[in-house]
Amino acid sequence: MKTEKTRWGILSTGGIANQFAMDITFAKNAELVAVGSRTNESATKFAETHGIPRAYGNYEELAQDPEVDAIYVATPHPFHKENVMTCLRAGKAVLCEKPFTVRAAELEELITFARDKKLFLMEAMWTRFLPPIVKVREWIKAGKIGDVRLVKAEFGFKAPWDPDWRLLNPELGGGALLDAGIYPISFASMILGAQPEKIESSAFIGETGVDEHFSIFLSYPSGKTAMLNGAIRLGLTNEAYIHGTEGYIRIPSFLNTRSATLYINNEEVETYSDDRVAKGYAFEAEEVGRCLQEGLTESSVIPLNESLEILKILDEVREQWGLKYPFE
């Protein structure tokens, strides 16, 4: 690292890239210095909006910028592998928006390359770094709810009907599983582990050919289970519960939560609340900076092997549904 702060570039100028750009200003160890888009016009407009010094009309130029340490990849799912590889080949650290890739085999290639070149690579599962979720992991590690037996989590929203919209477009890897469903699946992985013994699932495939809502049941060793739901055309509670032998934890709106409550013997004993000003993406950016400063090539909070196992679950679930995208 040449500077105390990690110098960031953003690859893409879509909605999630805009959120990340606004939030990274709250990161203590980050500085946003460049953006790349498919056109000069889009890159320039984005740079002016967020006060970014340099704008590039293609991704390769962004990747080759010697003043950029790390790049946040925020393109649609099917382009992640190609875009991440462009950055890795240029020697950059990469934070890639979830899901890492569409298929596990694609991620295996990226992991192999990054490890061979000793480059940092991480999935942007921002939920893991939110203060209430950090507190939840502390409670579980301390045995506050005893032996964890059951996880319930869901994330879904009722979006307006638009067949051309990204999430309803199979050409862009649309559907509930990759976009919404990865949150509860990753949450279960964080609590119970990334390798269930059995995967059972069901989905509703809509008229555009993507999964509009789904349910998944995961069975783990010693009888542990996870019940997970996701949707893009149904409004769900978006809560998560972790049940143990001595109590349980409730996390409202768990993917972007600002609180978590601990119950023992059905009595509330502690609520942790987060009064952050940032939306929450700043924390994952800080984690990347911390890892780079310490010379690490991956984060222990969301390690590469775990991201790969999560994608294997997604692959298996889509196989059960008989769901393939046109580009596969």
Coordinates of C-alpha atoms in Angstrom, one line a residue:
M1 CA 0.0 0.0 0.0
K2 CA 1.3 3.4 -1.0
T3 CA -1.1 5.4 1.0
E4 CA -2.7 5.2 4.4
K5 CA -6.2 5.2 2.9
T6 CA -7.2 2.7 0.3
R7 CA -7.8 4.5 -3.1
W8 CA -11.0 3.1 -4.6
G9 CA -12.3 2.9 -8.1
I10 CA -15.9 2.0 -8.9
L11 CA -16.6 -0.2 -12.0
S12 CA -20.1 0.6 -13.3
T13 CA -22.4 3.6 -12.6
G14 CA -25.7 1.8 -11.8
G15 CA -27.9 2.1 -8.7
I16 CA -25.8 0.0 -6.3
A17 CA -22.6 1.8 -7.5
N18 CA -24.3 5.1 -6.6
Q19 CA -25.2 3.8 -3.1
F20 CA -21.6 2.6 -2.6
A21 CA -20.2 5.9 -3.7
M22 CA -22.3 7.9 -1.3
D23 CA -21.6 5.5 1.6
I24 CA -17.8 5.2 1.1
T25 CA -17.4 8.8 2.2
F26 CA -18.2 7.5 5.8
A27 CA -15.4 4.9 5.6
K28 CA -12.4 5.9 7.8
N29 CA -9.7 4.3 5.6
A30 CA -11.1 4.9 2.1
E31 CA -10.8 7.5 -0.6
L32 CA -12.8 7.4 -3.9
V33 CA -10.6 8.4 -6.7
A34 CA -11.9 7.0 -10.0
V35 CA -14.9 5.5 -11.8
G36 CA -15.3 3.5 -15.0
S37 CA -18.3 3.0 -17.1
R38 CA -19.1 1.8 -20.7
T39 CA -19.3 5.4 -21.9
N40 CA -17.4 8.6 -21.2
E41 CA -20.8 10.4 -20.7
S42 CA -22.0 8.1 -18.0
A43 CA -18.6 8.0 -16.2
T44 CA -18.3 11.8 -16.3
K45 CA -21.8 12.4 -15.0
F46 CA -21.2 9.9 -12.1
A47 CA -17.9 11.5 -11.3
E48 CA -19.4 15.0 -11.2
T49 CA -22.2 13.8 -8.9
H50 CA -19.9 12.2 -6.4
G51 CA -16.8 14.5 -6.7
I52 CA -14.6 11.8 -8.1
P53 CA -11.3 13.1 -9.7
R54 CA -11.0 10.7 -12.7
A55 CA -13.6 9.2 -15.0
Y56 CA -13.0 6.5 -17.6
G57 CA -15.2 5.5 -20.5
N58 CA -14.3 1.9 -20.3
Y59 CA -13.4 -0.6 -17.6
E60 CA -9.9 -1.5 -18.8
E61 CA -8.7 2.1 -18.4
L62 CA -10.0 2.2 -14.8
A63 CA -8.3 -1.1 -14.0
Q64 CA -5.0 0.2 -15.4
D65 CA -5.1 3.4 -13.3
P66 CA -1.9 3.2 -11.2
E67 CA -3.5 5.5 -8.5
V68 CA -6.2 2.9 -7.8
D69 CA -5.6 0.3 -5.1
A70 CA -9.0 -1.5 -5.0
I71 CA -12.0 -1.7 -7.3
Y72 CA -15.7 -2.2 -6.4
V73 CA -17.4 -4.2 -9.2
A74 CA -21.1 -3.3 -9.4
T75 CA -22.2 -4.6 -12.8
P76 CA -25.1 -7.1 -13.4
H77 CA -24.5 -10.6 -12.3
P78 CA -23.6 -12.2 -15.7
F79 CA -20.7 -9.7 -16.1
H80 CA -19.0 -10.2 -12.7
K81 CA -16.5 -12.9 -13.8
E82 CA -15.2 -10.9 -16.8
N83 CA -15.1 -7.6 -14.9
V84 CA -13.4 -9.0 -11.8
M85 CA -10.8 -10.8 -14.0
T86 CA -10.1 -7.5 -15.8
C87 CA -9.3 -5.9 -12.5
L88 CA -7.3 -8.9 -11.2
R89 CA -5.2 -9.0 -14.3
A90 CA -4.3 -5.4 -13.7
G91 CA -3.1 -6.3 -10.2
K92 CA -6.0 -4.6 -8.3
A93 CA -7.7 -5.7 -5.1
V94 CA -11.4 -6.5 -5.8
L95 CA -14.6 -6.2 -3.9
C96 CA -17.3 -7.8 -6.1
E97 CA -21.0 -7.2 -5.6
K98 CA -23.1 -10.3 -4.7
P99 CA -23.6 -12.8 -6.0
F100 CA -19.9 -13.2 -6.8
T101 CA -20.6 -14.9 -10.1
V102 CA -23.6 -16.7 -11.6
R103 CA -22.1 -20.2 -11.3
A104 CA -19.6 -21.7 -8.8
A105 CA -17.3 -22.8 -11.7
E106 CA -16.8 -19.1 -12.6
L107 CA -15.8 -18.2 -9.1
E108 CA -13.4 -21.1 -8.9
E109 CA -11.5 -19.6 -11.8
L110 CA -11.4 -16.2 -10.1
I111 CA -10.2 -17.6 -6.8
T112 CA -7.5 -19.7 -8.5
F113 CA -6.2 -16.6 -10.3
A114 CA -6.3 -14.3 -7.3
R115 CA -4.6 -16.8 -5.1
D116 CA -1.9 -17.5 -7.7
K117 CA -1.2 -13.8 -8.0
K118 CA -1.6 -13.1 -4.3
L119 CA -4.3 -10.5 -4.9
F120 CA -7.1 -9.6 -2.5
L121 CA -10.6 -10.7 -3.5
M122 CA -13.9 -10.5 -1.5
E123 CA -17.7 -10.8 -2.1
A124 CA -19.6 -7.6 -1.2
M125 CA -21.9 -9.2 1.4
W126 CA -22.3 -6.0 3.3
T127 CA -24.7 -7.4 5.8
R128 CA -21.9 -9.3 7.5
F129 CA -20.1 -6.1 8.5
L130 CA -23.1 -4.2 10.0
P131 CA -22.6 -3.6 13.7
P132 CA -25.7 -5.5 14.8
I133 CA -24.7 -8.5 12.9
V134 CA -21.2 -8.3 14.4
K135 CA -22.9 -8.3 17.8
V136 CA -25.0 -11.3 16.9
R137 CA -21.9 -13.3 16.1
E138 CA -20.4 -12.2 19.4
W139 CA -23.6 -13.4 21.3
I140 CA -23.5 -16.8 19.5
K141 CA -19.7 -17.2 20.1
A142 CA -20.3 -16.5 23.8
G143 CA -23.0 -19.1 24.0
K144 CA -25.8 -16.7 24.9
I145 CA -28.5 -18.8 23.3
G146 CA -26.8 -22.1 23.8
D147 CA -26.4 -24.5 21.0
V148 CA -27.8 -23.0 17.8
R149 CA -30.4 -25.4 16.2
L150 CA -32.5 -23.4 13.7
V151 CA -32.2 -20.4 11.5
K152 CA -35.1 -18.7 9.8
A153 CA -34.5 -15.8 7.4
E154 CA -36.2 -14.2 4.4
F155 CA -35.9 -11.3 2.1
G156 CA -38.5 -10.3 -0.4
F157 CA -40.2 -7.2 -1.9
K158 CA -43.1 -6.7 -4.3
A159 CA -41.7 -4.9 -7.3
P160 CA -43.9 -3.4 -10.0
W161 CA -44.4 -5.5 -13.1
D162 CA -41.9 -4.6 -15.8
P163 CA -40.8 -7.5 -18.0
D164 CA -37.8 -5.5 -19.2
W165 CA -36.6 -4.8 -15.6
R166 CA -33.2 -6.4 -14.7
L167 CA -34.6 -8.7 -12.1
L168 CA -37.2 -10.1 -14.4
N169 CA -34.8 -10.5 -17.3
P170 CA -33.3 -14.0 -17.6
E171 CA -30.6 -12.5 -20.0
L172 CA -29.3 -10.6 -17.0
G173 CA -29.5 -13.4 -14.5
G174 CA -32.7 -12.1 -13.1
G175 CA -34.9 -13.7 -10.5
A176 CA -35.2 -13.8 -6.7
L177 CA -32.5 -16.3 -6.0
L178 CA -29.4 -14.5 -7.1
D179 CA -30.5 -11.0 -6.1
A180 CA -32.6 -11.4 -3.0
G181 CA -32.2 -15.0 -2.0
I182 CA -28.4 -14.9 -1.5
Y183 CA -29.0 -12.8 1.6
P184 CA -30.8 -15.4 3.7
I185 CA -28.6 -18.2 2.2
S186 CA -25.4 -16.3 3.1
F187 CA -26.9 -15.5 6.6
A188 CA -27.6 -19.2 7.2
S189 CA -24.1 -20.0 6.1
M190 CA -22.6 -17.5 8.5
I191 CA -24.5 -19.1 11.4
L192 CA -24.6 -22.8 10.6
G193 CA -21.8 -23.3 8.0
A194 CA -21.6 -23.3 4.3
Q195 CA -22.1 -27.0 3.6
P196 CA -25.5 -28.4 4.4
E197 CA -26.0 -32.2 4.2
K198 CA -29.3 -31.8 2.3
I199 CA -30.9 -29.1 0.2
E200 CA -34.7 -29.1 -0.5
S201 CA -36.3 -26.2 -2.4
S202 CA -39.3 -25.0 -4.4
A203 CA -39.9 -22.0 -6.6
F204 CA -42.5 -20.2 -8.7
I205 CA -41.1 -19.5 -12.2
G206 CA -42.9 -16.5 -13.7
E207 CA -43.8 -15.7 -17.2
T208 CA -40.5 -14.1 -18.0
G209 CA -38.7 -17.3 -17.1
V210 CA -37.2 -16.3 -13.8
D211 CA -37.9 -17.4 -10.2
E212 CA -40.2 -14.8 -8.6
H213 CA -40.3 -16.4 -5.2
F214 CA -38.8 -19.5 -3.6
S215 CA -38.4 -21.5 -0.4
I216 CA -35.4 -23.5 0.7
F217 CA -34.9 -25.9 3.5
L218 CA -31.3 -26.8 4.5
S219 CA -30.3 -29.7 6.8
Y220 CA -27.0 -29.6 8.6
P221 CA -25.1 -32.1 10.7
S222 CA -26.5 -32.8 14.2
G223 CA -30.0 -31.9 13.1
K224 CA -29.5 -28.2 12.6
T225 CA -31.8 -26.7 10.0
A226 CA -32.4 -23.4 8.1
M227 CA -35.7 -22.2 6.6
L228 CA -35.2 -19.6 4.0
N229 CA -37.4 -17.6 1.6
G230 CA -36.8 -15.0 -1.1
A231 CA -39.0 -13.0 -3.5
I232 CA -39.1 -10.1 -6.0
R233 CA -42.9 -10.1 -6.5
L234 CA -44.0 -10.7 -2.9
G235 CA -43.5 -8.5 0.2
L236 CA -41.9 -10.6 3.0
T237 CA -41.2 -9.7 6.6
N238 CA -37.4 -9.6 5.9
E239 CA -36.7 -10.8 9.4
A240 CA -34.2 -13.3 10.7
Y241 CA -34.4 -15.5 13.7
I242 CA -31.6 -17.7 15.3
H243 CA -33.0 -20.3 17.7
G244 CA -30.8 -22.0 20.2
T245 CA -31.3 -24.4 23.1
E246 CA -31.3 -21.5 25.7
G247 CA -32.9 -18.7 23.7
Y248 CA -33.1 -16.9 20.4
I249 CA -32.1 -13.8 18.5
R250 CA -34.4 -11.6 16.4
I251 CA -33.0 -9.4 13.7
P252 CA -35.5 -7.1 11.9
S253 CA -34.8 -6.3 8.3
F254 CA -31.7 -8.4 8.8
L255 CA -29.9 -7.5 5.5
N256 CA -29.6 -3.8 6.5
T257 CA -30.5 -4.0 10.1
R258 CA -29.9 -1.4 12.7
S259 CA -30.8 -3.6 15.7
A260 CA -30.8 -7.1 17.1
T261 CA -32.5 -8.4 20.2
L262 CA -31.4 -11.3 22.4
Y263 CA -34.1 -13.4 24.2
I264 CA -33.4 -16.0 26.9
N265 CA -36.2 -18.2 28.1
N266 CA -38.5 -16.0 26.0
E267 CA -37.6 -12.9 27.9
E268 CA -35.9 -10.0 26.2
V269 CA -32.5 -9.5 27.9
E270 CA -30.6 -7.2 25.6
T271 CA -31.2 -5.1 22.4
Y272 CA -28.2 -3.8 20.5
S273 CA -29.0 -0.7 18.4
D274 CA -26.9 1.0 15.8
D275 CA -27.2 4.7 15.2
R276 CA -24.9 4.8 12.2
V277 CA -25.3 7.7 9.7
A278 CA -24.0 5.6 6.8
K279 CA -26.4 3.2 5.0
G280 CA -23.8 0.4 5.8
Y281 CA -21.7 -0.2 2.7
A282 CA -18.9 1.8 4.4
F283 CA -18.1 -1.1 6.7
E284 CA -17.3 -3.6 3.9
A285 CA -15.0 -1.0 2.3
E286 CA -13.3 -0.5 5.7
E287 CA -12.8 -4.3 5.9
V288 CA -11.1 -4.3 2.5
G289 CA -8.8 -1.5 3.6
R290 CA -8.0 -3.3 6.9
C291 CA -7.1 -6.5 5.1
L292 CA -4.9 -4.6 2.6
Q293 CA -3.0 -2.8 5.3
E294 CA -2.4 -6.1 7.1
G295 CA -1.2 -7.8 3.9
L296 CA -4.2 -10.2 3.7
T297 CA -5.6 -11.5 0.4
E298 CA -9.1 -12.4 1.8
S299 CA -11.3 -11.6 4.7
S300 CA -12.0 -14.0 7.5
V301 CA -15.5 -12.6 7.8
I302 CA -16.5 -13.8 4.3
P303 CA -13.7 -16.0 3.1
L304 CA -13.5 -17.1 -0.5
N305 CA -14.1 -20.8 0.2
E306 CA -17.4 -19.9 1.9
S307 CA -18.5 -17.7 -1.0
L308 CA -17.8 -20.7 -3.3
E309 CA -19.8 -23.1 -1.1
I310 CA -22.7 -20.6 -1.1
L311 CA -22.6 -20.5 -4.9
K312 CA -22.7 -24.3 -5.0
I313 CA -25.9 -24.1 -3.0
L314 CA -27.3 -21.7 -5.6
D315 CA -26.2 -24.0 -8.4
E316 CA -27.9 -27.0 -6.8
V317 CA -31.1 -25.1 -6.1
R318 CA -31.4 -23.9 -9.7
E319 CA -30.8 -27.5 -10.9
Q320 CA -33.7 -28.6 -8.7
W321 CA -35.9 -26.0 -10.4
G322 CA -34.6 -26.8 -13.9
L323 CA -33.7 -23.1 -14.2
K324 CA -31.1 -22.1 -16.7
Y325 CA -30.3 -18.7 -18.1
P326 CA -30.1 -18.1 -21.9
F327 CA -26.3 -17.4 -21.7
E328 CA -25.5 -20.7 -19.9

